[in-house]
Short mmCIF file of C-alpha atoms in Angstrom, two decimals:
data_model
loop_
_atom_site.label_atom_id
_atom_site.label_comp_id
_atom_site.label_asym_id
_atom_site.label_seq_id
_atom_site.Cartn_x
_atom_site.Cartn_y
_atom_site.Cartn_z
CA LYS A 1092 2.22 6.60 16.22
CA ALA A 1093 -1.44 6.76 15.23
CA GLY A 1094 -2.28 5.85 11.66
CA VAL A 1095 -4.40 7.69 9.13
CA THR A 1096 -7.96 8.17 10.34
CA GLN A 1097 -11.05 8.81 8.24
CA THR A 1098 -14.50 9.87 9.33
CA PRO A 1099 -17.20 8.86 8.97
CA ARG A 1100 -16.57 5.21 8.17
CA TYR A 1101 -19.97 4.67 6.56
CA LEU A 1102 -22.37 7.09 4.95
CA ILE A 1103 -25.67 6.77 3.13
CA LYS A 1104 -26.84 9.72 1.06
CA THR A 1105 -29.57 10.43 -1.45
CA ARG A 1106 -28.94 11.39 -5.08
CA GLY A 1107 -28.56 15.15 -5.41
CA GLN A 1108 -27.25 15.72 -1.90
CA GLN A 1109 -23.71 16.70 -1.05
CA VAL A 1110 -21.25 15.03 1.30
CA THR A 1111 -18.04 15.92 3.14
CA LEU A 1112 -15.47 13.33 4.14
CA SER A 1113 -12.61 13.95 6.54
CA CYS A 1114 -9.07 12.60 6.75
CA SER A 1115 -6.46 13.08 9.48
CA PRO A 1116 -2.95 12.15 8.35
CA ILE A 1117 -0.17 10.58 10.37
CA SER A 1118 1.45 13.15 12.62
CA GLY A 1119 4.20 14.99 10.74
CA HIS A 1120 2.90 14.07 7.29
CA ARG A 1121 2.16 17.08 5.13
CA SER A 1122 0.76 15.40 2.03
CA VAL A 1123 -2.74 13.96 1.77
CA SER A 1124 -4.10 12.21 -1.32
CA TRP A 1125 -7.61 10.97 -2.02
CA TYR A 1126 -8.64 7.92 -4.04
CA GLN A 1127 -11.93 6.40 -5.13
CA GLN A 1128 -12.28 2.62 -5.24
CA THR A 1129 -15.10 0.90 -7.13
CA PRO A 1130 -15.45 -2.73 -8.28
CA GLY A 1131 -15.49 -1.67 -11.92
CA GLN A 1132 -12.78 0.99 -12.09
CA GLY A 1133 -10.56 -0.09 -9.22
CA LEU A 1134 -8.56 2.58 -7.42
CA GLN A 1135 -8.46 5.99 -9.06
CA PHE A 1136 -6.60 9.10 -7.98
CA LEU A 1137 -8.75 12.11 -7.10
CA PHE A 1138 -6.33 14.78 -5.87
CA GLU A 1139 -3.34 15.50 -3.67
CA TYR A 1140 -2.75 18.32 -1.19
CA PHE A 1141 0.51 19.52 0.28
CA SER A 1142 0.81 22.46 2.67
CA GLU A 1143 -2.78 23.50 1.99
CA THR A 1144 -2.25 23.59 -1.81
CA GLN A 1145 -3.69 21.21 -4.36
CA ARG A 1146 -0.71 19.93 -6.32
CA ASN A 1147 -2.36 17.47 -8.64
CA LYS A 1148 -5.80 16.37 -9.69
CA GLY A 1149 -7.11 13.24 -11.34
CA ASN A 1150 -9.69 12.96 -14.06
CA PHE A 1151 -12.86 13.60 -12.06
CA PRO A 1152 -15.62 16.18 -12.59
CA GLY A 1153 -15.66 19.47 -10.72
CA ARG A 1154 -18.28 18.09 -8.33
CA PHE A 1155 -15.34 16.54 -6.50
CA SER A 1156 -13.33 19.04 -4.51
CA GLY A 1157 -11.12 19.11 -1.49
CA ARG A 1158 -9.09 21.24 0.82
CA GLN A 1159 -6.36 20.93 3.39
CA PHE A 1160 -6.03 22.81 6.64
CA SER A 1161 -2.94 24.18 8.34
CA ASN A 1162 -2.74 21.10 10.59
CA SER A 1163 -2.63 18.92 7.41
CA ARG A 1164 -6.09 17.49 7.99
CA SER A 1165 -8.02 17.27 4.75
CA GLU A 1166 -11.63 17.22 3.66
CA MET A 1167 -13.16 16.03 0.45
CA ASN A 1168 -16.51 17.25 -0.79
CA VAL A 1169 -18.79 15.76 -3.42
CA SER A 1170 -21.73 17.88 -4.53
CA THR A 1171 -24.87 16.81 -6.39
CA LEU A 1172 -24.31 13.14 -5.65
CA GLU A 1173 -24.96 10.56 -8.35
CA LEU A 1174 -25.57 6.83 -7.97
CA GLY A 1175 -22.18 6.20 -9.58
CA ASP A 1176 -20.44 8.03 -6.73
CA SER A 1177 -21.11 5.04 -4.49
CA ALA A 1178 -17.62 3.83 -3.61
CA LEU A 1179 -14.98 3.38 -0.96
CA TYR A 1180 -13.11 6.67 -0.57
CA LEU A 1181 -9.58 6.27 0.69
CA CYS A 1182 -7.13 8.87 1.82
CA ALA A 1183 -3.39 8.42 2.05
CA SER A 1184 -0.75 10.46 3.81
CA SER A 1185 2.97 10.74 3.30
CA LEU A 1186 5.77 12.99 4.45
CA THR A 1187 6.10 15.07 1.31
CA GLY A 1188 3.98 13.30 -1.31
CA ASN A 1189 6.52 11.23 -3.20
CA ASN A 1190 7.37 9.00 -0.25
CA GLU A 1191 5.71 5.84 0.99
CA GLN A 1192 1.93 6.27 1.10
CA TYR A 1193 -0.03 5.18 4.18
CA PHE A 1194 -3.73 4.63 3.71
CA GLY A 1195 -6.64 5.08 6.06
CA PRO A 1196 -9.50 2.55 6.50
CA GLY A 1197 -11.72 4.44 4.06
CA THR A 1198 -15.23 5.87 4.05
CA ARG A 1199 -17.88 3.70 2.43
CA LEU A 1200 -20.33 6.00 0.65
CA THR A 1201 -23.62 4.63 -0.61
CA VAL A 1202 -25.81 6.87 -2.78
CA THR A 1203 -29.46 5.83 -3.10
CA LYS B 690 -1.31 7.37 -20.10
CA GLN B 691 0.18 4.94 -17.59
CA GLU B 692 -1.49 1.56 -17.36
CA VAL B 693 -0.72 -1.06 -14.74
CA THR B 694 -1.57 -4.72 -15.21
CA GLN B 695 -1.42 -7.45 -12.61
CA ILE B 696 -1.26 -11.13 -13.43
CA PRO B 697 -2.81 -13.38 -12.34
CA ALA B 698 -6.09 -11.79 -11.30
CA ALA B 699 -6.66 -14.58 -8.81
CA LEU B 700 -4.50 -17.30 -7.28
CA SER B 701 -5.22 -20.12 -4.85
CA VAL B 702 -2.34 -22.17 -3.45
CA PRO B 703 -1.77 -24.51 -0.49
CA GLU B 704 -0.07 -23.21 2.60
CA GLY B 705 3.73 -23.29 2.60
CA GLU B 706 4.26 -22.63 -1.09
CA ASN B 707 6.48 -19.86 -2.42
CA LEU B 708 4.70 -17.67 -4.94
CA VAL B 709 5.25 -14.80 -7.32
CA LEU B 710 2.82 -12.01 -8.19
CA ASN B 711 3.44 -9.99 -11.32
CA CYS B 712 2.94 -6.33 -12.13
CA SER B 713 3.65 -4.60 -15.44
CA PHE B 714 3.41 -0.94 -16.40
CA THR B 715 3.40 0.74 -19.79
CA ASP B 716 5.46 3.87 -19.10
CA SER B 717 8.91 3.10 -17.69
CA ALA B 718 9.44 6.71 -16.56
CA ILE B 719 8.33 6.06 -13.00
CA TYR B 720 9.40 7.73 -9.78
CA ASN B 721 8.67 4.75 -7.52
CA LEU B 722 6.54 1.63 -7.20
CA GLN B 723 4.66 0.46 -4.12
CA TRP B 724 3.07 -2.88 -3.23
CA PHE B 725 0.01 -2.99 -0.96
CA ARG B 726 -2.30 -5.59 0.45
CA GLN B 727 -5.99 -5.02 1.01
CA ASP B 728 -8.20 -7.16 3.21
CA PRO B 729 -11.93 -7.30 2.37
CA GLY B 730 -13.68 -4.01 3.11
CA LYS B 731 -10.54 -2.46 4.55
CA GLY B 732 -7.97 0.14 3.59
CA LEU B 733 -4.59 -0.57 2.03
CA THR B 734 -1.55 -1.72 3.97
CA SER B 735 1.81 -0.73 2.53
CA LEU B 736 4.15 -3.70 2.03
CA LEU B 737 7.15 -2.41 0.12
CA LEU B 738 8.24 0.77 -1.66
CA ILE B 739 10.88 0.60 -4.40
CA GLN B 740 12.45 3.80 -5.70
CA SER B 741 13.15 3.97 -9.44
CA SER B 742 16.91 3.68 -8.78
CA GLN B 743 16.53 0.46 -6.77
CA ARG B 744 16.31 -3.10 -8.04
CA GLU B 745 14.68 -4.77 -5.04
CA GLN B 746 13.40 -4.41 -1.50
CA THR B 747 12.87 -7.02 1.18
CA SER B 748 10.69 -7.16 4.27
CA GLY B 749 10.44 -10.43 6.17
CA ARG B 750 9.04 -13.11 3.85
CA LEU B 751 8.37 -10.55 1.10
CA ASN B 752 10.74 -9.53 -1.67
CA ALA B 753 9.87 -7.09 -4.43
CA SER B 754 11.96 -6.54 -7.53
CA LEU B 755 11.83 -3.78 -10.11
CA ASP B 756 12.98 -3.83 -13.73
CA LYS B 757 12.15 -0.33 -14.86
CA SER B 758 13.42 -0.71 -18.41
CA SER B 759 11.10 -3.61 -19.11
CA GLY B 760 8.23 -2.14 -17.09
CA ARG B 761 7.94 -5.02 -14.62
CA SER B 762 7.87 -5.71 -10.93
CA THR B 763 7.40 -8.97 -9.03
CA LEU B 764 6.37 -9.62 -5.46
CA TYR B 765 7.78 -12.85 -4.07
CA ILE B 766 6.10 -14.35 -0.98
CA ALA B 767 8.04 -17.09 0.74
CA ALA B 768 6.47 -19.89 2.79
CA SER B 769 2.91 -18.62 2.33
CA GLN B 770 0.49 -18.69 5.28
CA PRO B 771 -3.34 -18.47 5.47
CA GLY B 772 -2.93 -14.96 6.93
CA ASP B 773 -1.39 -13.88 3.62
CA SER B 774 -4.81 -14.26 1.98
CA ALA B 775 -5.76 -10.82 0.64
CA THR B 776 -5.79 -8.76 -2.53
CA TYR B 777 -2.34 -7.53 -3.50
CA LEU B 778 -2.10 -4.24 -5.36
CA CYS B 779 0.77 -2.75 -7.29
CA ALA B 780 0.92 1.03 -7.83
CA VAL B 781 3.35 3.29 -9.69
CA ARG B 782 4.03 6.99 -9.38
CA ARG B 783 5.13 8.78 -12.52
CA GLY B 784 6.44 12.01 -11.02
CA GLY B 785 7.00 13.49 -7.59
CA ALA B 786 3.62 15.17 -7.30
CA ASP B 787 1.59 12.69 -9.32
CA GLY B 788 -0.92 10.35 -7.82
CA LEU B 789 -0.48 6.60 -7.78
CA THR B 790 -1.73 4.54 -10.72
CA PHE B 791 -2.98 1.19 -9.49
CA GLY B 792 -3.38 -2.22 -11.06
CA LYS B 793 -6.61 -4.14 -10.51
CA GLY B 794 -4.89 -6.46 -8.04
CA THR B 795 -4.27 -10.17 -7.52
CA HIS B 796 -6.77 -11.89 -5.23
CA LEU B 797 -4.72 -14.44 -3.28
CA ILE B 798 -6.11 -17.34 -1.27
CA ILE B 799 -3.80 -19.52 0.80
CA GLN B 800 -5.45 -22.84 1.63
CA PRO B 801 -4.69 -24.21 5.13
#
């Protein structure tokens, strides 16, 4: 069974731009969660989607948004990028959300 | 607010030793706890998931225990190998739809 895939793997953007990251969960998994990882803050929860509905959201500004499609694939969008948004963005999938989480390889975003 | 602490932050041991990594959390009302490993620049690999009603889980040379009332979990690695070198992360989920709260990790080096 294929694992969680994320595209693109690396991205360089300029401050003020916006970016969209994509995540394809393991086949049959209906929950997708997004996390931000930085050296200073570690791993922080952004939001979780299940059956196209956002069920929970972490403590991030409204510039961070996401959505989930009917095939469970998810996208995350960050608008008006700031230097502090430079991070590794990880997505995780699970069957229903409260089960074992399987992570993708991440998207490394650099904001200059 | 749930806080997760991992001790030690870094550990270097010779190959073949048995070792214990510690994880503590402030709010004992958790749904489950999951241990991950992360190799440099990569995503997270799930090692073990312990439900709140369980006391331990085992997978190969790994054994994880959970004492919910005292807010602690340990990851025991038997007969360590150089390939075990990685950062080990502990994460707890408070409720079914909540995101994971992560510790900062233990950076483990196994010397050949």
